[in-house]
Coordinates of C-alpha atoms in Angstrom, one line a residue:
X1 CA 15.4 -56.2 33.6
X2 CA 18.9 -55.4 34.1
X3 CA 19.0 -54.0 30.7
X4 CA 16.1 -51.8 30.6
X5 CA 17.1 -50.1 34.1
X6 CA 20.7 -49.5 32.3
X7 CA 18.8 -48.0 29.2
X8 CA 15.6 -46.0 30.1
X9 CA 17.1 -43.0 32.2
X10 CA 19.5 -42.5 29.2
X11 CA 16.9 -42.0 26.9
X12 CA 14.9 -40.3 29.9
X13 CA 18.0 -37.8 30.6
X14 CA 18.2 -36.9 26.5
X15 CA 14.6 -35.9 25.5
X16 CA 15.1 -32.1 24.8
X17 CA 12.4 -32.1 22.0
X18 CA 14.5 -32.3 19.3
X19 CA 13.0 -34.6 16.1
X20 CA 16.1 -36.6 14.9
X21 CA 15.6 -38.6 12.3
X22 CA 18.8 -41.4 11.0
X23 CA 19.3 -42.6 7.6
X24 CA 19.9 -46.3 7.1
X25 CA 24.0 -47.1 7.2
X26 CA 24.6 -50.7 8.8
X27 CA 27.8 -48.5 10.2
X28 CA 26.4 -46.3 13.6
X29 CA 29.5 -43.5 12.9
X30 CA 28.4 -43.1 9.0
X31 CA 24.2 -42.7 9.7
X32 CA 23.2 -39.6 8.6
X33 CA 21.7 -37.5 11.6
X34 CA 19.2 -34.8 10.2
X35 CA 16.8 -32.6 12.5
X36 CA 14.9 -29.1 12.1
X37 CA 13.6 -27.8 15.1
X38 CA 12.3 -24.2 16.0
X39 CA 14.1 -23.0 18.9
X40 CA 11.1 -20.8 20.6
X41 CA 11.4 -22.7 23.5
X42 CA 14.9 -21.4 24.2
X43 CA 13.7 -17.7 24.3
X44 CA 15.2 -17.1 20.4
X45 CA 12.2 -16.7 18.1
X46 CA 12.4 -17.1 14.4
X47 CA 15.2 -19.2 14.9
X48 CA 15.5 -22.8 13.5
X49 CA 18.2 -25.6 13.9
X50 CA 19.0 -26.9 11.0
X51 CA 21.9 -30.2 10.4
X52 CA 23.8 -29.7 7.1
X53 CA 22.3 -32.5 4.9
X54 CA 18.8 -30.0 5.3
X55 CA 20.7 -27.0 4.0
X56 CA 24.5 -26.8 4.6
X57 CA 25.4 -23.0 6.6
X58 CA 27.6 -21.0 4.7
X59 CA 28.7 -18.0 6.5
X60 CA 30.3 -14.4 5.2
X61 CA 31.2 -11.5 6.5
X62 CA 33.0 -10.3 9.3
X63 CA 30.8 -10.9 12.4
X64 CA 32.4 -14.5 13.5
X65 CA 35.3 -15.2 15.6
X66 CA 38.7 -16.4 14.8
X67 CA 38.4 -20.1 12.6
X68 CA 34.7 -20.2 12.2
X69 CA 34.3 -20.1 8.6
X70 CA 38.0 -22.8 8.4
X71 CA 35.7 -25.2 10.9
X72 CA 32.4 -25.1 9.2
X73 CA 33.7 -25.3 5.5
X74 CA 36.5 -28.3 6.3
X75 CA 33.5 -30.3 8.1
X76 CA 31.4 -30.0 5.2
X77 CA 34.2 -30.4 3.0
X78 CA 34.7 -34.2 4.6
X79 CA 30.9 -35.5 4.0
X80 CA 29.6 -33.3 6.8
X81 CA 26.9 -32.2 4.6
X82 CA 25.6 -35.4 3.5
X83 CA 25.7 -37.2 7.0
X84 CA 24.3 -33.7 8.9
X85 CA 27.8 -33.4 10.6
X86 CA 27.1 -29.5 11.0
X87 CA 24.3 -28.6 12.9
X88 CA 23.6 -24.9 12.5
X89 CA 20.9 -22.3 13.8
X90 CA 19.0 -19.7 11.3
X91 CA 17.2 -16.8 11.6
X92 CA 16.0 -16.4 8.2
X93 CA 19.1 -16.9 5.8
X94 CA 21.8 -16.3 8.1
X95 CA 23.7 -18.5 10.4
X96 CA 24.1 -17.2 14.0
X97 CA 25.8 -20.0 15.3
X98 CA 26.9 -23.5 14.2
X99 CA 28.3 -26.8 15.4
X100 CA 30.8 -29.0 13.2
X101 CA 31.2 -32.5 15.2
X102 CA 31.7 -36.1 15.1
X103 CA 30.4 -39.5 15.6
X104 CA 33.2 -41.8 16.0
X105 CA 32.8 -45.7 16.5
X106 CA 32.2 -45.4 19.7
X107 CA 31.7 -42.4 22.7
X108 CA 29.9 -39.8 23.1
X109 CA 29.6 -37.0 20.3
X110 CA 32.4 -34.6 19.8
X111 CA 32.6 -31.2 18.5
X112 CA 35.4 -29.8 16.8
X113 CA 34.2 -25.9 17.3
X114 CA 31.4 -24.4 18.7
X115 CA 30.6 -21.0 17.5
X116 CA 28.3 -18.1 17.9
X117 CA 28.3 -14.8 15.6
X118 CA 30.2 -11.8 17.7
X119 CA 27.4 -9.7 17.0
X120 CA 24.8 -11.5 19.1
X121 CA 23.8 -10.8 22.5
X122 CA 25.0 -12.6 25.4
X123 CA 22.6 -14.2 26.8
X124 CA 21.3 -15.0 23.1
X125 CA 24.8 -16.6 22.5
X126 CA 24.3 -18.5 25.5
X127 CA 21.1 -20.2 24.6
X128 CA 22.3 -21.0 21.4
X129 CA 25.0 -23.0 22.5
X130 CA 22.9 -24.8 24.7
X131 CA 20.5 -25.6 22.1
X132 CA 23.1 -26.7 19.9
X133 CA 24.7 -29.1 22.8
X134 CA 21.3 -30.4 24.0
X135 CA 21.0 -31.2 20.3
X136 CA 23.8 -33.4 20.2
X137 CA 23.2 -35.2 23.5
X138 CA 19.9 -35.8 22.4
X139 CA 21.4 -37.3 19.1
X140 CA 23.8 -39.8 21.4
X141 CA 20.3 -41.6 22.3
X142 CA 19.0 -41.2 19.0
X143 CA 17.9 -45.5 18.5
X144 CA 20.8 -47.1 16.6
X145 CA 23.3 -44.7 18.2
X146 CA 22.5 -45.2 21.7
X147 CA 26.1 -43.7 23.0
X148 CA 26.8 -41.6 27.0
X149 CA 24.3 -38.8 27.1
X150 CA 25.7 -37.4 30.3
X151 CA 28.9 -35.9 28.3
X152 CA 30.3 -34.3 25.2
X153 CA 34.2 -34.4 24.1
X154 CA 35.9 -31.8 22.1
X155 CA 38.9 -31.8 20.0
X156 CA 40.9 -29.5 18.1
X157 CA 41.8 -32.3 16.0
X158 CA 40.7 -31.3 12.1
X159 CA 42.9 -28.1 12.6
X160 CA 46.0 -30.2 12.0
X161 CA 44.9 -29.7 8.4
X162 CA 45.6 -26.2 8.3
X163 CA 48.7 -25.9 5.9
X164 CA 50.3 -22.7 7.4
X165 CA 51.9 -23.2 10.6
X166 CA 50.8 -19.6 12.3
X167 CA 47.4 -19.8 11.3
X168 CA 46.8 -23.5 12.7
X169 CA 48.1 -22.3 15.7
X170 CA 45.7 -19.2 15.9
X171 CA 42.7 -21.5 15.0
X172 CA 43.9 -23.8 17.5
X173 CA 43.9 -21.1 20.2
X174 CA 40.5 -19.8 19.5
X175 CA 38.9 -23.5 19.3
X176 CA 40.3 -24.0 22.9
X177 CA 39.3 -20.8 24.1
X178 CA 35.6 -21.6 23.1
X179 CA 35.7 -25.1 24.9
X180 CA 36.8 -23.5 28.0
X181 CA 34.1 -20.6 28.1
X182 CA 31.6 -23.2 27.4
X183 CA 32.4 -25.1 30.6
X184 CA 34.4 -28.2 28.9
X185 CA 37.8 -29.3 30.8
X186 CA 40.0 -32.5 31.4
X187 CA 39.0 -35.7 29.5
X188 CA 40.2 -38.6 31.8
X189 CA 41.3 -41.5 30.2
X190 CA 41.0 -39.9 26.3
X191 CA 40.3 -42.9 23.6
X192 CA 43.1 -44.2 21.2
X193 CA 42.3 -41.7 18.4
X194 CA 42.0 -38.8 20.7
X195 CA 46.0 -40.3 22.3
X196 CA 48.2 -36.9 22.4
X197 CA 45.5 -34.4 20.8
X198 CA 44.0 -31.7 22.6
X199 CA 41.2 -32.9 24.1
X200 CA 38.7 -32.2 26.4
X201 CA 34.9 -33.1 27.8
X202 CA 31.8 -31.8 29.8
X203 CA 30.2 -34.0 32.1
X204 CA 26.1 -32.7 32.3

C-alpha cells in the first residue's frame, strides 16, 4: 500500500497526453525516449512534437536566438538523435522551437537550452515551451524511468565544449537568460555532476 500511495499521484500529476514510447536498454539514462504528438490542444495547429530519433531538427537561417543552432547540433552530435535527446516542434518542415536535454542516472530531466524561433508570436512561444516541458515531465513517469515529475533542472553544462572563450561565454549568457524567463531559479542541494556548474530548477 505504502508504495502504490507513493507512486500513483506521480503518474496521476504527469499525464499530459503525450504517447512516449522507450526502447529496450537495461540502463534507464541510455533508453531511447521517442514521441509524436499533435499539439492542437495547446492552441498551435499544424504543429507536431517530434524527439530526434523520429526525425532529428536541423535549423537555418537567421530567426533563432543567440546558441540555438550550437545546442541543437552538439546534442545530436553526442547520440541525441538515436536516444530522442532533442525534442523538437514542426509546423511542416521547419522547427519553431526545440529542446536538447538529459537523462542522467538519476533526477529529474534536465535541459541544456530551451528555445523558440524569434519570429513567433508570444503567446505562441509561450505554449510552445510549455508543451515541450510538459513533454519532459511526462517522460520522467514514463514506466522504467519513473523519476520527480514535480521539477525540471537546467544546466549550461555542454557549453564548456565551446572552444573559443568569447563565444562560450555568449552562449552561456543566452542559455541562462532563457532559464530565467522560463521561470527556472536556485537548485538547492545540486547533485555531484551538477557540483560548481550553473545550475538551476523549476518546481511545478
Amino acid at each position: 500500500m505504502t508504495e502504490r500511495r507513493r507512486t500513483t499521484p506521480v503518474r496521476r500529476l504527469a499525464d499530459f497526453g503525450f504517447k512516449i514510447a522507450t526502447g529496450d536498454v537495461a540502463e534507464p539514462s541510455h533508453i531511447k525516449i521517442s514521441v509524436e504528438e499533435e499539439l492542437g490542444r495547446f492552441e498551435l495547429p499544424a504543429m507536431v512534437l517530434r524527439s530526434s530519433d523520429r526525425r532529428a531538427p536541423i535549423i537555418v537561417g537567421e530567426r533563432w536566438p543567440v546558441g540555438a543552432r550550437w545546442s541543437i547540433d552538439d546534442r545530436l552530435r553526442h547520440d541525441g538523435a538515436r536516444k530522442g535527446r532533442v525534442l523538437a516542434v514542426w509546423q511542416g518542415n521547419q522547427v519553431v522551437a526545440a529542446c536538447p536535454w538529459h537523462l542522467h542516472e538519476s533526477g529529474p530531466p534536465v535541459i541544456f537550452d530551451l528555445i523558440a524561433r524569434n519570429d513567433l508570436h508570444d503567446d505562441d512561444a509561450k505554449r510552445l515551451i510549455t508543451a515541450l516541458m510538459l513533454c519532459l515531465r511526462q517522460i520522467a513517469a514514463t514506466p522504467r524511468i519513473e523519476r520527480d515529475t514535480t521539477s525540471l533542472r537546467w544546466t549550461d553544462l555542454a557549453a564548456e565544449r565551446i572552444g573559443d572563450r568569447r563565444e562560450r561565454e555568449r552562449v552561456r549568457r543566452a542559455i541562462q537568460s532563457r532559464a530565467r524567463a522560463a521561470g527556472f531559479g536556485t537548485l538547492r542541494r545540486p547533485p555531484k555532476w551538477l557540483t560548481g556548474h550553473w545550475a538551476v530548477a523549476r518546481q511545478f
